[in-house]
Amino acid sequence: MARESLKTIVERPGLELVGLYAFSREKVGRDAGELAGLGRSLGVTATDDIDALIALQPDCVVYMPLYPDIEHLTRLLNAGVNVVSTAGFITGRAYGAESRAALDEAARAGNASLFGSGINPGFADYLATVATGPCREVNYLRVTESFNIGLWAADANQNELGWGRPAGDPGHADEIRTATAVFGDAVESMAHQLGLSIDDIRCEVEFAHATTDADVPGRTVLRGSVAGIDVRWIGAEAGTDLVEAHLRWTVAADIDPAWDIAMAYLIEVRGTPQISLRVEVLPADLTALTLEDISAMGSMITALPVVNAIPAVVAARPGIVTYADLPTVASRLTVRN
């Protein structure tokens, strides 16, 4: 995702790359263009010194580690640096109350903004709230991510999901709740955008199991083990369910129960009128692409919602902000003849 962000930043009018943080020592001192695979030098070398980056007085940091470092974030925000992030951050709910309060306090103290997004949670939820625009009333809003993600199963961000665990393995459902907690943020964010007061957010988990030994790259998924995960994060007010972030992921085609997999994001607005959207982000024929192509596409659609939001975030009020706090966020495309 950082690689895709760098490619966009250096080609985007109005944005300038001034610094780069390296999480691994072997990348320190190397040029950003080399690390991003651009085939040219950008004159910006990677550092592992946060203070050196702060000294550059950047308007914004694009923050994209797999796991966040709250101390890094608070230092940046306290120093007056705006931050856009894909590190499991939407409202900060999943980080815990103490960390969320520390981040919001640091941002306000530094007169900076902290914004998180991605394709989902993030942009898909933003689209869902926009879809309610023609409605007189909205009774329920659901965003469903429905994909066979077997091609990505070997990625480190899949480690917490437990693909291939035995059916009924104790504690698995609780671990799924922890691993997907940021989708509770998504429920909170959508409710905020719709002006709803959510007083309860709960998570319901179900599993599907492989009916045959499955060929899943990087994972062992035997017959009878977990090959499908269905997660519903639901926000309610006074006992009435109002907003839902629904995940239906599989890594094999032959599962029980035999869930329908849309390979798309499905947005359902129950209200007056009823509105349904199907958002497809992958080409119809994945066989025409290499695994590297598919991985780059996934990284791009996750990274670009925060890169495209940079100008709006820099202009936003201090503190933790969501799409509800930003002016309309649109792509700033580079047009080539």
mmCIF file of C-alpha atoms in Angstrom:
data_model
loop_
_atom_site.group_PDB
_atom_site.id
_atom_site.type_symbol
_atom_site.label_atom_id
_atom_site.label_comp_id
_atom_site.label_asym_id
_atom_site.label_seq_id
_atom_site.Cartn_x
_atom_site.Cartn_y
_atom_site.Cartn_z
ATOM 1 C CA MET A 1 0.000 0.000 0.000
ATOM 2 C CA ALA A 2 2.873 2.365 0.760
ATOM 3 C CA ARG A 3 4.332 1.587 -2.663
ATOM 4 C CA GLU A 4 1.041 2.453 -4.393
ATOM 5 C CA SER A 5 0.760 5.630 -2.298
ATOM 6 C CA LEU A 6 4.253 6.755 -3.278
ATOM 7 C CA LYS A 7 3.510 6.220 -6.961
ATOM 8 C CA THR A 8 0.431 8.416 -6.691
ATOM 9 C CA ILE A 9 1.988 11.127 -4.532
ATOM 10 C CA VAL A 10 4.927 11.732 -6.875
ATOM 11 C CA GLU A 11 2.689 12.036 -9.947
ATOM 12 C CA ARG A 12 -0.078 14.102 -8.312
ATOM 13 C CA PRO A 13 -0.044 17.880 -8.872
ATOM 14 C CA GLY A 14 -0.240 19.661 -5.538
ATOM 15 C CA LEU A 15 1.478 16.890 -3.567
ATOM 16 C CA GLU A 16 5.213 16.652 -2.844
ATOM 17 C CA LEU A 17 7.026 13.756 -1.201
ATOM 18 C CA VAL A 18 9.443 15.151 1.404
ATOM 19 C CA GLY A 19 10.225 12.183 3.629
ATOM 20 C CA LEU A 20 9.865 8.429 4.086
ATOM 21 C CA TYR A 21 9.827 6.251 7.209
ATOM 22 C CA ALA A 22 11.309 2.731 7.076
ATOM 23 C CA PHE A 23 10.071 0.062 9.472
ATOM 24 C CA SER A 24 12.975 -2.275 8.657
ATOM 25 C CA ARG A 25 16.600 -1.308 9.179
ATOM 26 C CA GLU A 26 17.773 -2.596 5.800
ATOM 27 C CA LYS A 27 15.645 0.045 4.043
ATOM 28 C CA VAL A 28 17.140 3.008 5.940
ATOM 29 C CA GLY A 29 19.181 5.260 3.641
ATOM 30 C CA ARG A 30 17.695 3.873 0.432
ATOM 31 C CA ASP A 31 15.908 6.110 -2.067
ATOM 32 C CA ALA A 32 12.115 6.193 -2.053
ATOM 33 C CA GLY A 33 11.993 5.636 -5.807
ATOM 34 C CA GLU A 34 13.977 2.439 -5.446
ATOM 35 C CA LEU A 35 11.824 1.159 -2.590
ATOM 36 C CA ALA A 36 8.645 1.927 -4.527
ATOM 37 C CA GLY A 37 9.926 0.167 -7.628
ATOM 38 C CA LEU A 38 9.709 3.305 -9.751
ATOM 39 C CA GLY A 39 12.982 2.677 -11.561
ATOM 40 C CA ARG A 40 14.260 6.187 -10.798
ATOM 41 C CA SER A 41 15.619 8.181 -7.898
ATOM 42 C CA LEU A 42 13.329 10.654 -6.118
ATOM 43 C CA GLY A 43 16.021 12.273 -3.972
ATOM 44 C CA VAL A 44 14.202 11.274 -0.766
ATOM 45 C CA THR A 45 15.895 8.682 1.424
ATOM 46 C CA ALA A 46 14.204 6.501 4.034
ATOM 47 C CA THR A 47 14.831 7.056 7.739
ATOM 48 C CA ASP A 48 13.764 5.349 10.969
ATOM 49 C CA ASP A 49 13.936 8.634 12.907
ATOM 50 C CA ILE A 50 10.484 10.083 13.632
ATOM 51 C CA ASP A 51 12.004 13.374 14.820
ATOM 52 C CA ALA A 52 13.824 13.755 11.497
ATOM 53 C CA LEU A 53 10.499 13.498 9.685
ATOM 54 C CA ILE A 54 8.840 15.975 12.043
ATOM 55 C CA ALA A 55 11.735 18.403 11.418
ATOM 56 C CA LEU A 56 10.761 18.439 7.735
ATOM 57 C CA GLN A 57 7.467 20.087 8.808
ATOM 58 C CA PRO A 58 5.277 17.969 6.524
ATOM 59 C CA ASP A 59 1.640 18.955 6.106
ATOM 60 C CA CYS A 60 0.580 15.323 6.301
ATOM 61 C CA VAL A 61 1.931 11.823 6.958
ATOM 62 C CA VAL A 62 0.466 8.838 5.108
ATOM 63 C CA TYR A 63 0.606 6.164 7.819
ATOM 64 C CA MET A 64 0.391 2.549 6.585
ATOM 65 C CA PRO A 65 1.952 -0.065 8.867
ATOM 66 C CA LEU A 66 0.091 -3.353 9.342
ATOM 67 C CA TYR A 67 -0.110 -2.669 13.075
ATOM 68 C CA PRO A 68 -0.199 0.891 14.492
ATOM 69 C CA ASP A 69 2.193 2.418 16.997
ATOM 70 C CA ILE A 70 0.158 4.801 19.172
ATOM 71 C CA GLU A 71 3.307 6.542 20.448
ATOM 72 C CA HIS A 72 4.421 7.305 16.878
ATOM 73 C CA LEU A 73 0.991 8.689 16.032
ATOM 74 C CA THR A 74 0.712 10.892 19.112
ATOM 75 C CA ARG A 75 4.198 12.347 18.466
ATOM 76 C CA LEU A 76 3.251 13.261 14.917
ATOM 77 C CA LEU A 77 -0.085 14.779 15.906
ATOM 78 C CA ASN A 78 1.347 16.704 18.876
ATOM 79 C CA ALA A 79 3.889 18.188 16.481
ATOM 80 C CA GLY A 80 1.091 19.545 14.301
ATOM 81 C CA VAL A 81 1.370 16.947 11.524
ATOM 82 C CA ASN A 82 -1.908 15.774 9.988
ATOM 83 C CA VAL A 83 -2.160 11.996 9.513
ATOM 84 C CA VAL A 84 -4.127 9.840 7.077
ATOM 85 C CA SER A 85 -4.006 6.138 7.833
ATOM 86 C CA THR A 86 -4.999 2.657 6.666
ATOM 87 C CA ALA A 87 -3.721 0.984 9.857
ATOM 88 C CA GLY A 88 -7.065 -0.341 11.093
ATOM 89 C CA PHE A 89 -8.279 3.145 11.943
ATOM 90 C CA ILE A 90 -11.656 4.738 11.191
ATOM 91 C CA THR A 91 -12.878 6.290 14.451
ATOM 92 C CA GLY A 92 -10.331 4.807 16.857
ATOM 93 C CA ARG A 93 -12.915 2.607 18.593
ATOM 94 C CA ALA A 94 -10.951 -0.567 17.781
ATOM 95 C CA TYR A 95 -7.810 0.918 19.381
ATOM 96 C CA GLY A 96 -9.530 1.072 22.780
ATOM 97 C CA ALA A 97 -10.869 4.022 24.738
ATOM 98 C CA GLU A 98 -7.505 5.023 26.229
ATOM 99 C CA SER A 99 -5.653 5.092 22.907
ATOM 100 C CA ARG A 100 -8.516 6.853 21.124
ATOM 101 C CA ALA A 101 -8.613 9.574 23.777
ATOM 102 C CA ALA A 102 -4.822 9.997 23.606
ATOM 103 C CA LEU A 103 -4.890 10.364 19.823
ATOM 104 C CA ASP A 104 -7.745 12.856 19.829
ATOM 105 C CA GLU A 105 -6.073 14.886 22.596
ATOM 106 C CA ALA A 106 -2.745 14.908 20.741
ATOM 107 C CA ALA A 107 -4.410 15.991 17.506
ATOM 108 C CA ARG A 108 -6.272 18.843 19.189
ATOM 109 C CA ALA A 109 -3.149 19.935 21.054
ATOM 110 C CA GLY A 110 -1.207 20.018 17.782
ATOM 111 C CA ASN A 111 -4.060 21.570 15.768
ATOM 112 C CA ALA A 112 -3.860 18.527 13.484
ATOM 113 C CA SER A 113 -6.347 16.034 12.053
ATOM 114 C CA LEU A 114 -6.294 12.224 12.090
ATOM 115 C CA PHE A 115 -8.291 10.419 9.383
ATOM 116 C CA GLY A 116 -8.539 6.734 8.542
ATOM 117 C CA SER A 117 -9.993 4.940 5.559
ATOM 118 C CA GLY A 118 -9.373 2.195 3.012
ATOM 119 C CA ILE A 119 -11.632 0.445 0.549
ATOM 120 C CA ASN A 120 -13.515 -1.292 3.397
ATOM 121 C CA PRO A 121 -13.888 -0.233 6.065
ATOM 122 C CA GLY A 122 -13.751 3.293 4.761
ATOM 123 C CA PHE A 123 -14.715 4.147 1.203
ATOM 124 C CA ALA A 124 -17.437 1.484 0.841
ATOM 125 C CA ASP A 125 -19.120 2.847 3.981
ATOM 126 C CA TYR A 126 -18.838 6.385 2.633
ATOM 127 C CA LEU A 127 -20.562 5.260 -0.587
ATOM 128 C CA ALA A 128 -23.296 3.631 1.477
ATOM 129 C CA THR A 129 -24.131 6.845 3.293
ATOM 130 C CA VAL A 130 -24.075 8.790 0.011
ATOM 131 C CA ALA A 131 -26.549 6.223 -1.373
ATOM 132 C CA THR A 132 -29.111 7.343 1.213
ATOM 133 C CA GLY A 133 -29.251 10.794 -0.433
ATOM 134 C CA PRO A 134 -32.528 10.199 -2.359
ATOM 135 C CA CYS A 135 -34.342 8.773 0.697
ATOM 136 C CA ARG A 136 -37.130 10.407 2.671
ATOM 137 C CA GLU A 137 -36.343 8.016 5.518
ATOM 138 C CA VAL A 138 -33.791 5.300 6.205
ATOM 139 C CA ASN A 139 -34.682 2.370 8.441
ATOM 140 C CA TYR A 140 -31.579 0.228 7.972
ATOM 141 C CA LEU A 141 -28.234 0.494 6.199
ATOM 142 C CA ARG A 142 -26.033 -2.511 5.404
ATOM 143 C CA VAL A 143 -22.662 -2.779 3.642
ATOM 144 C CA THR A 144 -21.627 -6.329 2.713
ATOM 145 C CA GLU A 145 -18.131 -7.305 1.615
ATOM 146 C CA SER A 146 -18.556 -10.663 -0.140
ATOM 147 C CA PHE A 147 -15.377 -12.198 -1.578
ATOM 148 C CA ASN A 148 -13.476 -15.433 -2.017
ATOM 149 C CA ILE A 149 -10.106 -14.197 -0.751
ATOM 150 C CA GLY A 150 -8.197 -17.434 -1.265
ATOM 151 C CA LEU A 151 -5.661 -15.740 -3.528
ATOM 152 C CA TRP A 152 -4.661 -13.433 -0.641
ATOM 153 C CA ALA A 153 -4.895 -16.038 2.129
ATOM 154 C CA ALA A 154 -1.119 -16.201 2.620
ATOM 155 C CA ASP A 155 -0.860 -12.480 3.429
ATOM 156 C CA ALA A 156 0.133 -11.559 6.987
ATOM 157 C CA ASN A 157 -3.142 -9.684 7.512
ATOM 158 C CA GLN A 158 -4.931 -13.063 7.265
ATOM 159 C CA ASN A 159 -3.046 -14.660 10.163
ATOM 160 C CA GLU A 160 -5.639 -13.685 12.774
ATOM 161 C CA LEU A 161 -8.572 -15.175 10.872
ATOM 162 C CA GLY A 162 -7.734 -18.807 11.534
ATOM 163 C CA TRP A 163 -8.271 -20.361 8.126
ATOM 164 C CA GLY A 164 -8.147 -24.147 8.441
ATOM 165 C CA ARG A 165 -8.933 -24.296 12.154
ATOM 166 C CA PRO A 166 -11.094 -27.253 13.268
ATOM 167 C CA ALA A 167 -14.858 -26.778 13.377
ATOM 168 C CA GLY A 168 -15.992 -25.589 16.778
ATOM 169 C CA ASP A 169 -12.484 -24.636 17.897
ATOM 170 C CA PRO A 170 -12.908 -22.848 21.267
ATOM 171 C CA GLY A 171 -12.236 -19.126 21.190
ATOM 172 C CA HIS A 172 -12.224 -18.826 17.396
ATOM 173 C CA ALA A 173 -15.300 -16.589 17.225
ATOM 174 C CA ASP A 174 -13.851 -14.259 19.881
ATOM 175 C CA GLU A 175 -10.590 -14.023 17.943
ATOM 176 C CA ILE A 176 -12.561 -13.095 14.807
ATOM 177 C CA ARG A 177 -14.284 -10.321 16.761
ATOM 178 C CA THR A 178 -10.889 -8.977 17.796
ATOM 179 C CA ALA A 179 -9.424 -9.283 14.294
ATOM 180 C CA THR A 180 -12.364 -7.453 12.681
ATOM 181 C CA ALA A 181 -12.942 -4.860 15.417
ATOM 182 C CA VAL A 182 -12.298 -1.975 13.011
ATOM 183 C CA PHE A 183 -15.620 -2.805 11.345
ATOM 184 C CA GLY A 184 -17.244 -1.712 14.606
ATOM 185 C CA ASP A 185 -15.592 1.618 13.799
ATOM 186 C CA ALA A 186 -17.289 1.484 10.394
ATOM 187 C CA VAL A 187 -20.694 1.106 12.047
ATOM 188 C CA GLU A 188 -19.931 4.048 14.326
ATOM 189 C CA SER A 189 -18.747 6.147 11.372
ATOM 190 C CA MET A 190 -21.778 5.418 9.189
ATOM 191 C CA ALA A 191 -24.084 6.249 12.081
ATOM 192 C CA HIS A 192 -22.212 9.533 12.581
ATOM 193 C CA GLN A 193 -22.579 10.402 8.896
ATOM 194 C CA LEU A 194 -26.332 9.702 9.080
ATOM 195 C CA GLY A 195 -26.821 11.632 12.313
ATOM 196 C CA LEU A 196 -27.828 8.527 14.272
ATOM 197 C CA SER A 197 -27.197 7.936 17.966
ATOM 198 C CA ILE A 198 -25.908 4.377 18.318
ATOM 199 C CA ASP A 199 -25.845 3.116 21.908
ATOM 200 C CA ASP A 200 -24.810 -0.495 21.254
ATOM 201 C CA ILE A 201 -22.532 -2.245 18.758
ATOM 202 C CA ARG A 202 -22.395 -6.051 18.731
ATOM 203 C CA CYS A 203 -20.682 -8.690 16.611
ATOM 204 C CA GLU A 204 -22.143 -11.991 15.389
ATOM 205 C CA VAL A 205 -19.867 -14.663 13.867
ATOM 206 C CA GLU A 206 -20.643 -17.793 11.839
ATOM 207 C CA PHE A 207 -18.361 -20.268 10.056
ATOM 208 C CA ALA A 208 -18.522 -22.450 6.947
ATOM 209 C CA HIS A 209 -16.372 -25.537 6.524
ATOM 210 C CA ALA A 210 -14.585 -27.121 3.591
ATOM 211 C CA THR A 211 -16.340 -30.158 2.114
ATOM 212 C CA THR A 212 -13.071 -31.351 0.548
ATOM 213 C CA ASP A 213 -9.379 -30.681 1.167
ATOM 214 C CA ALA A 214 -8.867 -27.235 -0.384
ATOM 215 C CA ASP A 215 -5.898 -25.906 -2.336
ATOM 216 C CA VAL A 216 -5.335 -22.540 -0.650
ATOM 217 C CA PRO A 217 -1.971 -20.802 -1.257
ATOM 218 C CA GLY A 218 -0.046 -20.481 1.985
ATOM 219 C CA ARG A 219 -2.695 -22.153 4.169
ATOM 220 C CA THR A 220 -3.678 -25.708 5.091
ATOM 221 C CA VAL A 221 -7.451 -26.054 4.783
ATOM 222 C CA LEU A 222 -8.565 -29.658 5.195
ATOM 223 C CA ARG A 223 -12.037 -31.131 4.835
ATOM 224 C CA GLY A 224 -14.184 -30.100 7.790
ATOM 225 C CA SER A 225 -12.005 -27.125 8.758
ATOM 226 C CA VAL A 226 -12.869 -23.423 8.548
ATOM 227 C CA ALA A 227 -13.003 -22.159 4.957
ATOM 228 C CA GLY A 228 -15.632 -19.437 5.344
ATOM 229 C CA ILE A 229 -16.190 -16.653 7.861
ATOM 230 C CA ASP A 230 -19.356 -14.557 8.155
ATOM 231 C CA VAL A 231 -19.179 -11.541 10.466
ATOM 232 C CA ARG A 232 -21.887 -8.998 11.218
ATOM 233 C CA TRP A 233 -21.076 -5.821 13.129
ATOM 234 C CA ILE A 234 -24.454 -4.280 14.008
ATOM 235 C CA GLY A 235 -25.224 -0.891 15.528
ATOM 236 C CA ALA A 236 -28.456 -0.395 17.454
ATOM 237 C CA GLU A 237 -30.278 2.414 19.206
ATOM 238 C CA ALA A 238 -32.642 1.624 22.070
ATOM 239 C CA GLY A 239 -32.735 -2.025 20.990
ATOM 240 C CA THR A 240 -33.441 -1.328 17.293
ATOM 241 C CA ASP A 241 -30.821 -2.410 14.751
ATOM 242 C CA LEU A 242 -29.969 0.424 12.346
ATOM 243 C CA VAL A 243 -26.542 0.018 10.722
ATOM 244 C CA GLU A 244 -24.536 -3.056 9.727
ATOM 245 C CA ALA A 245 -21.064 -3.846 8.404
ATOM 246 C CA HIS A 246 -21.256 -7.400 7.045
ATOM 247 C CA LEU A 247 -18.259 -9.506 5.994
ATOM 248 C CA ARG A 248 -18.562 -12.786 4.112
ATOM 249 C CA TRP A 249 -15.151 -14.203 3.286
ATOM 250 C CA THR A 250 -14.244 -17.621 1.925
ATOM 251 C CA VAL A 251 -11.011 -19.248 0.761
ATOM 252 C CA ALA A 252 -12.576 -22.242 -1.026
ATOM 253 C CA ALA A 253 -15.523 -22.814 -3.352
ATOM 254 C CA ASP A 254 -16.768 -26.074 -1.818
ATOM 255 C CA ILE A 255 -18.090 -25.185 1.629
ATOM 256 C CA ASP A 256 -20.967 -26.041 3.928
ATOM 257 C CA PRO A 257 -23.193 -24.096 4.174
ATOM 258 C CA ALA A 258 -22.895 -23.184 0.488
ATOM 259 C CA TRP A 259 -22.869 -19.410 0.796
ATOM 260 C CA ASP A 260 -23.404 -17.192 -2.221
ATOM 261 C CA ILE A 261 -20.276 -15.109 -2.841
ATOM 262 C CA ALA A 262 -20.859 -11.938 -4.863
ATOM 263 C CA MET A 263 -17.190 -10.915 -5.410
ATOM 264 C CA ALA A 264 -18.384 -7.366 -4.811
ATOM 265 C CA TYR A 265 -19.455 -4.847 -2.196
ATOM 266 C CA LEU A 266 -23.230 -4.847 -1.739
ATOM 267 C CA ILE A 267 -24.957 -1.782 -0.303
ATOM 268 C CA GLU A 268 -28.539 -2.084 0.901
ATOM 269 C CA VAL A 269 -30.609 0.900 1.987
ATOM 270 C CA ARG A 270 -33.939 -0.060 3.513
ATOM 271 C CA GLY A 271 -36.162 2.968 3.552
ATOM 272 C CA THR A 272 -38.234 5.166 1.304
ATOM 273 C CA PRO A 273 -37.223 4.436 -1.388
ATOM 274 C CA GLN A 274 -35.267 1.166 -1.174
ATOM 275 C CA ILE A 275 -31.819 1.456 -2.783
ATOM 276 C CA SER A 276 -29.338 -1.289 -3.669
ATOM 277 C CA LEU A 277 -25.842 -0.843 -5.064
ATOM 278 C CA ARG A 278 -23.341 -3.413 -6.281
ATOM 279 C CA VAL A 279 -19.757 -2.127 -6.304
ATOM 280 C CA GLU A 280 -17.246 -4.234 -8.218
ATOM 281 C CA VAL A 281 -13.540 -3.501 -7.888
ATOM 282 C CA LEU A 282 -12.002 -6.536 -9.608
ATOM 283 C CA PRO A 283 -11.954 -7.414 -13.314
ATOM 284 C CA ALA A 284 -14.362 -10.139 -14.394
ATOM 285 C CA ASP A 285 -11.519 -12.378 -15.575
ATOM 286 C CA LEU A 286 -8.918 -12.667 -12.831
ATOM 287 C CA THR A 287 -7.109 -15.378 -14.792
ATOM 288 C CA ALA A 288 -5.782 -12.682 -17.136
ATOM 289 C CA LEU A 289 -3.823 -11.129 -14.243
ATOM 290 C CA THR A 290 -0.807 -12.301 -12.306
ATOM 291 C CA LEU A 291 -0.944 -12.619 -8.534
ATOM 292 C CA GLU A 292 1.335 -9.565 -8.400
ATOM 293 C CA ASP A 293 -1.162 -7.586 -10.532
ATOM 294 C CA ILE A 294 -4.052 -8.584 -8.270
ATOM 295 C CA SER A 295 -2.081 -7.751 -5.132
ATOM 296 C CA ALA A 296 -1.152 -4.316 -6.535
ATOM 297 C CA MET A 297 -4.805 -3.646 -7.383
ATOM 298 C CA GLY A 298 -5.889 -4.542 -3.859
ATOM 299 C CA SER A 299 -3.197 -2.299 -2.411
ATOM 300 C CA MET A 300 -4.197 0.571 -4.693
ATOM 301 C CA ILE A 301 -7.889 0.559 -3.814
ATOM 302 C CA THR A 302 -7.010 0.426 -0.114
ATOM 303 C CA ALA A 303 -4.370 3.157 -0.245
ATOM 304 C CA LEU A 304 -5.906 5.719 -2.579
ATOM 305 C CA PRO A 305 -8.915 6.686 -0.429
ATOM 306 C CA VAL A 306 -6.529 8.204 2.122
ATOM 307 C CA VAL A 307 -4.123 9.699 -0.430
ATOM 308 C CA ASN A 308 -7.007 11.377 -2.263
ATOM 309 C CA ALA A 309 -8.303 12.718 1.058
ATOM 310 C CA ILE A 310 -5.056 14.529 1.997
ATOM 311 C CA PRO A 311 -6.108 18.071 0.953
ATOM 312 C CA ALA A 312 -9.465 17.747 2.735
ATOM 313 C CA VAL A 313 -7.843 16.355 5.880
ATOM 314 C CA VAL A 314 -5.250 19.136 5.982
ATOM 315 C CA ALA A 315 -8.113 21.639 5.829
ATOM 316 C CA ALA A 316 -10.277 19.816 8.414
ATOM 317 C CA ARG A 317 -10.872 20.690 12.050
ATOM 318 C CA PRO A 318 -8.404 19.367 14.653
ATOM 319 C CA GLY A 319 -8.944 15.946 16.238
ATOM 320 C CA ILE A 320 -10.122 12.587 14.951
ATOM 321 C CA VAL A 321 -12.180 13.163 11.805
ATOM 322 C CA THR A 322 -14.260 10.932 9.538
ATOM 323 C CA TYR A 323 -15.898 11.431 6.141
ATOM 324 C CA ALA A 324 -18.683 13.304 7.941
ATOM 325 C CA ASP A 325 -16.170 16.030 8.824
ATOM 326 C CA LEU A 326 -14.618 16.408 5.365
ATOM 327 C CA PRO A 327 -15.833 18.262 2.305
ATOM 328 C CA THR A 328 -16.622 16.036 -0.648
ATOM 329 C CA VAL A 329 -13.657 13.767 -1.262
ATOM 330 C CA ALA A 330 -13.031 13.032 -4.935
ATOM 331 C CA SER A 331 -10.100 11.677 -6.859
ATOM 332 C CA ARG A 332 -7.565 14.213 -8.110
ATOM 333 C CA LEU A 333 -6.667 12.358 -11.268
ATOM 334 C CA THR A 334 -3.628 12.942 -13.415
ATOM 335 C CA VAL A 335 -4.871 13.134 -17.018
ATOM 336 C CA ARG A 336 -2.465 11.993 -19.716
ATOM 337 C CA ASN A 337 -2.879 12.503 -23.432
#
